[in-house]
XYZ file of C-alpha atoms in Angstrom:
555
model
C 0.122 -0.062 -0.189
C 1.300 3.360 -0.701
C 2.122 5.531 1.916
C 0.145 8.476 0.720
C -3.130 6.658 1.849
C -6.393 9.004 2.714
C -7.889 6.538 4.334
C -5.695 6.939 7.702
C -7.597 10.405 8.330
C -10.688 11.389 9.415
C -12.844 14.477 8.728
C -12.519 17.461 11.072
C -15.586 17.855 13.522
C -19.035 19.235 12.317
C -21.260 21.583 14.102
C -25.128 21.082 14.593
C -26.139 24.453 14.225
C -29.461 24.676 11.969
C -29.957 28.467 12.779
C -26.447 29.565 12.181
C -26.552 33.218 11.710
C -22.888 34.267 10.387
C -23.669 33.443 6.819
C -26.192 36.453 6.892
C -23.852 39.144 8.271
C -21.402 41.530 7.130
C -18.209 42.646 8.880
C -19.186 46.457 9.759
C -16.170 47.313 11.924
C -12.729 46.538 12.412
C -11.895 44.043 15.425
C -9.694 44.662 18.407
C -6.003 43.389 16.865
C -3.703 41.853 18.674
C -0.077 41.186 17.335
C 1.582 37.919 18.286
C 4.658 38.661 16.161
C 6.942 39.165 19.188
C 5.697 35.749 20.693
C 4.274 33.185 18.428
C 6.078 34.676 15.427
C 9.390 34.931 17.069
C 9.253 31.233 18.509
C 8.607 30.087 15.066
C 11.841 31.264 13.803
C 14.954 28.888 13.113
C 16.922 31.960 14.714
C 14.832 33.739 17.086
C 15.190 37.517 16.840
C 17.852 39.662 19.007
C 17.264 42.428 21.173
C 17.737 44.934 18.055
C 15.309 43.040 16.001
C 12.519 42.715 18.604
C 12.752 46.461 19.546
C 12.597 47.609 15.847
C 9.549 45.150 15.321
C 7.939 46.800 18.414
C 8.437 50.288 17.109
C 6.503 49.212 13.541
C 3.897 47.701 15.578
C 3.167 50.740 17.872
C 3.679 53.130 14.610
C 0.888 50.908 12.829
C -1.418 51.804 15.247
C -1.709 48.321 17.241
C -3.028 48.666 21.080
C -2.696 45.200 22.230
C 0.639 43.569 21.432
C 1.863 40.323 22.754
C 5.439 40.460 23.984
C 6.656 37.191 24.824
C 6.436 34.090 27.094
C 8.995 35.641 29.971
C 8.748 32.669 32.247
C 9.857 30.102 29.794
C 12.491 32.547 27.881
C 15.281 34.407 29.882
C 15.300 37.138 26.528
C 11.784 37.353 26.572
C 11.826 38.281 30.056
C 14.376 40.907 29.733
C 12.584 42.295 26.791
C 9.508 42.906 28.979
C 11.514 44.551 31.796
C 12.974 46.852 29.201
C 9.731 47.999 27.721
C 8.887 48.547 31.461
C 11.906 50.184 32.853
C 12.968 52.123 29.819
C 9.059 53.385 29.437
C 8.664 52.336 26.034
C 4.907 51.378 26.154
C 2.478 54.280 25.186
C -0.286 54.910 27.502
C -2.725 53.817 24.940
C -0.899 50.488 24.211
C -1.415 47.430 26.447
C 1.384 44.408 26.527
C 0.457 40.922 26.561
C 2.119 37.994 27.705
C 1.933 34.253 27.625
C 1.885 31.765 30.282
C 1.139 27.816 31.041
C -1.457 27.009 33.568
C 1.486 25.984 36.152
C 2.128 28.147 39.359
C 5.717 28.576 38.901
C 5.616 30.034 35.685
C 2.962 32.526 36.652
C 4.780 33.755 39.442
C 7.666 34.462 37.139
C 5.275 36.152 34.658
C 4.160 38.490 37.168
C 7.772 39.193 38.268
C 8.504 40.286 34.798
C 5.282 42.420 34.656
C 6.147 44.043 37.931
C 5.489 48.168 37.690
C 3.717 47.689 34.235
C 0.548 50.294 34.281
C -1.674 47.786 32.730
C -1.199 44.207 31.038
C -2.950 41.387 29.808
C -2.065 37.672 31.528
C -2.630 35.052 28.743
C -3.208 31.726 30.446
C -3.617 28.612 28.625
C -4.078 24.617 28.985
C -4.690 22.223 25.989
C -8.316 20.483 26.178
C -8.507 18.165 22.852
C -8.995 14.426 23.551
C -5.766 13.867 21.721
C -4.002 16.368 24.384
C -5.841 14.915 27.325
C -5.526 10.906 26.600
C -1.800 11.064 25.033
C -0.138 14.325 26.333
C -1.273 14.467 30.050
C -3.116 11.245 30.572
C -5.967 13.196 32.295
C -9.862 13.135 32.023
C -12.304 15.668 31.546
C -12.383 16.583 35.069
C -8.398 16.629 35.244
C -7.824 18.825 32.430
C -10.453 21.179 33.485
C -9.138 21.458 37.076
C -5.772 22.517 35.479
C -7.677 25.371 33.788
C -9.190 26.174 37.075
C -6.163 26.264 39.042
C -3.997 28.400 36.752
C -7.127 30.752 36.630
C -6.763 30.807 40.400
C -2.825 31.221 40.855
C -3.408 34.131 38.080
C -5.646 35.955 40.308
C -3.807 35.440 43.483
C -0.731 36.756 41.870
C -2.415 40.029 40.312
C -3.492 40.662 43.990
C 0.264 41.341 45.047
C 0.148 44.223 42.406
C -2.790 46.159 43.022
C -1.282 49.417 41.350
C -1.475 47.603 37.940
C -4.474 46.960 35.700
C -4.952 43.562 34.726
C -6.805 41.719 32.407
C -6.986 38.219 32.575
C -7.256 35.604 29.125
C -7.758 32.280 29.107
C -7.357 29.774 25.764
C -8.419 26.372 25.793
C -5.650 25.191 23.571
C -6.434 23.020 20.769
C -9.907 24.598 20.435
C -10.713 23.297 17.122
C -10.457 19.511 18.235
C -11.951 20.021 21.636
C -15.775 18.896 21.836
C -17.721 22.112 22.128
C -19.865 21.282 25.240
C -16.282 20.534 27.094
C -14.689 23.656 25.729
C -17.566 25.696 26.985
C -17.489 23.637 30.677
C -13.839 24.603 31.190
C -14.255 28.249 30.143
C -17.237 28.544 32.337
C -14.784 27.272 35.128
C -12.259 29.828 34.665
C -14.702 32.600 34.446
C -16.223 31.486 37.564
C -12.762 32.282 39.279
C -12.161 35.629 37.477
C -15.967 36.652 37.790
C -15.798 39.447 34.871
C -18.088 42.235 34.614
C -18.945 44.472 31.618
C -16.487 47.059 33.155
C -13.970 44.817 33.562
C -14.147 41.992 30.951
C -11.951 38.996 30.815
C -11.153 37.646 27.585
C -11.646 34.356 26.083
C -9.453 33.537 23.153
C -10.555 30.329 20.957
C -7.202 29.261 19.062
C -7.319 26.825 16.050
C -4.016 26.018 17.411
C -4.195 23.242 14.470
C -6.740 24.114 11.686
C -8.421 20.819 11.321
C -11.461 21.887 9.363
C -12.546 24.424 6.958
C -13.311 28.012 7.875
C -17.126 27.534 7.833
C -16.503 24.917 10.553
C -14.447 27.353 12.478
C -17.324 29.856 12.182
C -19.888 27.582 13.416
C -17.754 26.615 16.468
C -17.349 30.328 17.199
C -20.987 31.191 16.920
C -21.890 28.276 18.998
C -19.441 29.471 21.777
C -20.798 33.043 21.489
C -24.309 32.098 21.827
C -23.848 29.686 24.738
C -21.131 30.727 26.929
C -22.327 32.384 30.127
C -21.634 36.327 31.050
C -21.120 37.069 27.279
C -21.500 40.787 27.891
C -18.592 40.346 30.279
C -16.019 38.724 27.927
C -14.059 39.708 25.061
C -14.646 36.833 22.471
C -11.126 36.297 20.862
C -9.637 34.371 17.999
C -6.296 33.056 16.966
C -6.445 30.889 13.656
C -3.463 29.107 12.518
C -2.894 28.414 8.660
C -2.366 24.604 8.419
C -4.945 23.897 5.758
C -4.622 27.900 4.013
C -7.608 29.144 5.431
C -6.181 31.308 8.599
C -7.302 34.311 7.190
C -10.565 33.192 5.919
C -11.065 31.443 9.328
C -10.932 34.740 11.251
C -12.827 36.729 9.028
C -15.831 34.048 9.245
C -15.455 34.264 12.846
C -15.834 37.833 12.935
C -19.234 37.351 11.521
C -19.636 34.554 13.767
C -19.369 36.897 16.946
C -15.518 37.537 17.461
C -14.626 40.851 18.676
C -10.694 40.355 18.502
C -8.230 38.795 16.419
C -4.945 37.418 17.103
C -2.129 37.353 14.382
C 1.010 38.188 12.799
C 2.079 40.424 10.203
C 2.608 38.721 7.021
C 1.533 35.271 8.616
C 4.339 34.105 10.325
C 4.119 31.624 12.934
C 4.279 27.897 14.016
C 4.205 25.462 11.046
C 2.345 26.969 8.149
C 1.971 30.176 10.266
C -0.911 32.344 11.646
C -3.614 34.367 10.450
C -1.732 37.426 8.448
C -3.256 40.649 9.737
C -2.332 42.787 7.062
C -4.373 40.538 4.540
C -7.266 40.494 6.791
C -7.141 44.234 7.373
C -6.755 45.203 3.997
C -9.690 42.713 3.261
C -11.955 45.049 5.377
C -10.344 48.114 3.763
C -11.228 47.041 0.389
C -14.941 46.462 1.715
C -15.199 50.279 2.831
C -14.232 49.183 6.518
C -11.842 51.293 8.341
C -9.072 48.946 9.343
C -7.906 50.924 12.252
C -4.279 50.155 11.323
C -1.772 52.127 9.533
C -1.216 50.207 6.173
C -0.245 52.932 3.950
C 3.454 51.891 3.604
C 3.505 48.174 2.836
C 7.197 48.519 1.630
C 8.472 49.443 5.039
C 6.331 46.881 6.935
C 7.489 44.314 4.594
C 11.314 45.509 4.938
C 11.439 45.687 8.762
C 9.493 42.426 9.085
C 12.197 40.634 6.525
C 15.150 42.295 8.433
C 13.665 41.238 11.735
C 12.323 37.703 10.991
C 15.080 36.791 8.022
C 11.683 35.585 6.137
C 10.923 36.420 2.720
C 7.737 37.841 1.230
C 6.368 36.370 -1.779
C 6.136 38.643 -4.650
C 2.602 37.402 -5.178
C 1.452 37.959 -1.268
C -2.072 39.129 -1.120
C -2.146 43.214 -1.287
C 1.589 43.784 -0.165
C 3.598 41.343 -2.892
C 5.885 42.849 -5.077
C 3.753 42.068 -8.027
C 0.112 41.891 -6.602
C -0.869 44.931 -8.780
C 0.953 44.276 -11.372
C -0.359 42.751 -15.232
C 1.559 40.971 -17.798
C -1.497 39.778 -19.493
C -2.508 41.852 -22.799
C -6.400 41.638 -21.948
C -6.006 42.809 -18.397
C -3.430 45.458 -19.257
C -6.219 46.947 -21.887
C -9.208 46.464 -19.074
C -7.065 48.672 -16.631
C -5.554 51.027 -18.669
C -9.228 51.953 -19.995
C -10.435 52.033 -16.536
C -7.602 54.109 -15.120
C -8.363 56.538 -17.680
C -12.305 57.115 -16.589
C -11.364 56.918 -12.574
C -12.048 59.958 -10.895
C -10.969 60.291 -7.228
C -14.516 61.813 -6.396
C -16.149 58.260 -7.699
C -16.217 54.890 -6.046
C -13.070 53.016 -7.109
C -14.139 50.555 -10.154
C -10.973 49.490 -12.008
C -10.967 46.229 -13.425
C -8.496 43.844 -11.916
C -7.395 46.056 -9.358
C -9.569 45.696 -6.277
C -8.194 48.812 -4.560
C -6.225 51.918 -5.870
C -2.525 50.940 -5.394
C -1.621 54.775 -4.559
C -3.300 54.024 -1.621
C -0.437 51.602 -0.366
C 2.053 53.978 -1.621
C 2.392 52.357 -4.932
C 2.418 54.380 -8.085
C 1.026 53.007 -11.600
C 4.513 52.106 -13.052
C 4.204 48.565 -10.950
C 0.503 48.326 -12.340
C 1.335 47.069 -16.038
C 4.406 45.585 -17.049
C 5.437 44.223 -20.285
C 6.603 40.756 -21.345
C 5.745 38.340 -24.318
C 2.078 37.815 -22.473
C 1.338 41.326 -22.711
C -0.641 42.898 -25.825
C -1.468 46.420 -27.169
C -2.875 47.525 -23.985
C -0.142 47.305 -21.749
C 2.253 48.653 -24.550
C 0.230 51.724 -25.157
C -0.159 51.947 -21.330
C 3.684 52.196 -20.997
C 4.382 54.327 -23.655
C 1.491 56.693 -22.391
C 2.799 56.571 -18.910
C 6.449 57.456 -19.350
C 6.300 59.242 -22.750
C 3.141 60.810 -22.962
C 2.506 59.111 -26.320
C -1.325 58.588 -27.038
C -1.154 55.823 -29.577
C -4.021 55.315 -32.099
C -5.438 51.927 -32.051
C -4.339 50.834 -35.366
C -0.772 51.913 -34.259
C -1.060 50.171 -30.620
C -1.987 46.644 -32.950
C 1.264 46.649 -34.667
C 3.489 48.011 -31.767
C 2.090 45.071 -29.809
C 3.222 42.682 -32.587
C 6.741 44.300 -32.822
C 7.336 44.062 -29.023
C 5.892 40.475 -28.549
C 8.333 39.364 -31.297
C 11.121 41.302 -29.383
C 10.134 39.644 -26.108
C 10.055 36.346 -27.465
C 13.367 36.366 -28.708
C 15.230 37.957 -25.934
C 13.051 36.585 -23.187
C 11.963 38.256 -19.942
C 10.440 41.718 -19.065
C 10.680 44.645 -21.474
C 11.394 47.824 -19.393
C 9.950 51.291 -20.882
C 13.093 52.395 -22.530
C 13.355 49.326 -24.432
C 9.717 49.712 -25.947
C 10.410 53.192 -26.652
C 13.329 52.288 -28.486
C 11.418 49.709 -30.789
C 8.797 52.769 -31.272
C 11.685 55.126 -32.212
C 13.184 52.519 -34.712
C 9.887 51.045 -36.012
C 7.435 54.388 -37.061
C 9.763 57.560 -36.407
C 11.652 56.546 -39.536
C 11.681 60.221 -41.413
C 15.719 60.549 -41.789
C 16.460 57.748 -44.324
C 16.029 57.421 -47.034
C 14.274 60.622 -47.485
C 14.400 63.202 -44.902
C 12.479 66.991 -44.643
C 14.786 69.766 -45.222
C 12.028 72.381 -45.285
C 8.475 73.563 -46.460
C 6.512 76.598 -47.487
C 3.034 76.628 -46.917
C 0.703 79.219 -48.873
C -2.865 79.290 -47.554
C -4.476 81.655 -49.941
C -7.626 80.006 -51.833
C -6.480 76.582 -51.347
C -3.220 75.153 -49.281
C -0.572 74.934 -51.588
C 2.906 73.337 -50.460
C 6.381 73.280 -51.627
C 8.982 71.196 -49.789
C 12.461 70.353 -49.987
C 13.179 66.669 -49.324
C 16.802 65.385 -48.851
C 18.190 61.897 -49.929
C 21.299 60.287 -50.819
C 21.085 61.380 -54.497
C 20.517 64.991 -53.343
C 17.623 67.601 -52.993
C 14.379 67.521 -54.427
C 11.729 70.265 -54.341
C 7.971 68.680 -54.573
C 4.878 70.929 -54.938
C 1.045 69.997 -54.291
C -2.372 71.162 -53.338
C -4.957 70.340 -51.262
C -7.357 71.170 -48.448
C -4.658 71.166 -45.485
C -1.290 70.981 -45.488
C -1.485 67.204 -45.073
C -3.417 66.785 -48.307
C -1.345 69.067 -50.097
C 1.722 67.091 -49.108
C 0.325 63.678 -49.852
C -0.408 65.547 -53.427
C 2.799 66.471 -53.675
C 4.430 62.824 -53.610
C 1.650 61.557 -55.606
C 2.536 63.777 -58.322
C 6.462 63.272 -58.211
C 6.372 59.729 -57.838
C 3.006 58.846 -60.072
C 2.061 56.209 -57.586
C -1.703 56.015 -55.646
C -1.123 57.168 -52.330
C -4.082 58.558 -49.771
C -4.366 58.720 -45.790
C -6.363 56.548 -43.996
C -6.049 58.009 -40.737
C -4.305 60.927 -39.195
C -3.958 61.845 -35.247
C -1.905 64.475 -33.235
C -1.773 65.724 -29.670
C 0.607 67.603 -27.690
C 3.436 66.189 -25.190
C 3.112 68.118 -21.842
C 1.640 71.648 -21.661
C 2.919 75.246 -22.101
C 4.595 76.988 -25.060
C 7.411 74.544 -25.092
C 5.191 71.670 -25.745
C 6.119 69.185 -28.692
C 3.302 67.875 -30.682
C 3.335 64.214 -31.752
C 1.868 63.113 -35.058
C 0.587 59.816 -36.350
C -0.416 58.941 -39.799
C -1.737 55.766 -41.619
C -1.123 55.456 -45.363
C -2.443 53.377 -48.082
C -0.125 53.088 -50.925
C -1.180 50.856 -53.766
C -3.352 48.574 -51.281
C -0.924 48.373 -48.688
C -1.342 50.133 -45.352
C 1.582 51.567 -43.458
C 2.072 53.787 -40.353
C 4.848 56.527 -39.518
C 5.046 59.003 -36.445
C 6.986 62.009 -35.334
C 7.554 64.571 -32.863
C 8.508 68.443 -33.407
C 7.695 71.716 -31.667
C 5.990 72.718 -35.048
C 2.683 70.738 -35.462
C 2.826 70.885 -39.278
C 6.502 69.950 -39.479
C 5.257 66.863 -37.077
C 2.647 65.871 -39.684
C 4.503 66.182 -42.728
C 7.326 64.044 -41.125
C 4.910 61.385 -39.897
C 3.837 60.904 -43.458
C 7.461 60.826 -44.495
C 8.229 58.237 -41.902
C 5.296 56.075 -43.373
C 6.911 56.515 -46.899
C 10.377 55.537 -45.632
C 8.948 52.600 -43.907
C 7.294 51.293 -46.976
C 10.479 51.037 -48.754
C 12.122 53.718 -51.392
C 11.736 51.687 -54.327
C 8.105 52.590 -55.268
C 9.007 56.488 -54.664
C 11.415 56.526 -57.676
C 9.899 59.073 -60.334
C 8.301 57.060 -63.346
């Protein structure tokens, strides 16, 4: 039998909740956020953070607006103990920020935890013990009553120690670790026993934290568990219901978001999802999810590049370029159809209207990203992406017929050389292929007479010397084309012509785009000049040069 055998596993728990309400709700306000980067995130690192990294990450979290930060496990780690003391002794904790520490339900560890917190103005003491059948039976060798007694004694020790430090405002938090694998009736029973000790009130609530220590089922099941707990726990008005989700199945963010619908008030997690095994709920992703739905996340997320940089330097962990919301490439489109849709939507989007740009759920500028990163060109890109880059970087608004041809030229180049093409290389192709007004023929000068009808005299240079052409027509371009037709004796007509200014002011240049048909063959040219008429004449000449010089020889 293969070692990859699905029959070894059983499905996760199912909650009988026929009247579940969470599917009909929407999140209207942000939860209370609690960062556990300095504890759960730190203990998940192969090389835990040193003092410098911890202090830097602490400053980042405070600057982002976190009001509750779990700073360590001071009873189990001397570096954590010392860091807590540094925060308190050096007065590093702002008045509106509360630190949280974790401790097992053991008397000696609880006593040392309170010693670490001596002198703090307020703190959350987070005590826990495991409650699932596997932990009870295989780890602790205890029945349900025995494990409940561990939780109750832990609560009693926490309460007793807190009374030795009456100057501090204490908040107590309890977690039935491995909650997702614990029988719901038993998890309620254990938490009720803890609350009986602490006797919280609405004015002085306790925190009950429901951890998905291991993600054992889909996010909807976790939401059912949270709703059941929220609607069955006593003293509901006197507790803050918190969740702490892990990412074993890849659903930590989804589970936390659905838990908010199910009644959770508070979410613990880490920046970018660092944590044990596959990680914790990514608070940046969850907060940005709310932001994209018009909910104020109550965190400063406006500089994600700085957040990513600090987290990377403090933890040594890279961030995937496709990481939700903050990855380097998440607002970048290489697909031609995506690029075209984005370009068209951005052209119509105004600041006053609700955001509605295809493929961009939010405005990248909200996160400090500019539009340079939105559309980038490789062999998968189409005319929209190439046109967007030329317009953004060089002010060139190409007609659609020129976009199509330009996209083919760029695609051919990218397929040959491979990889992404930068704006300068794209412009070089445009210049080389369309702005061909120098060879074999070039415009030396012109004289335009606008009396009854436009008459033009143009001086054209080539390797054979200078030619003077004459023509007439309605407008300078028509007269110019007439001059070429008379001189060559060949069919030539204008299919389309467009022009626009590049920039503003008296020094602005004009760019002209022209599409000619010469004996049934269409060809395009472009030119840039401060003189609008000269730009149009040079664009026609560029198209003529592209078509080949042979047909232009006098008959």
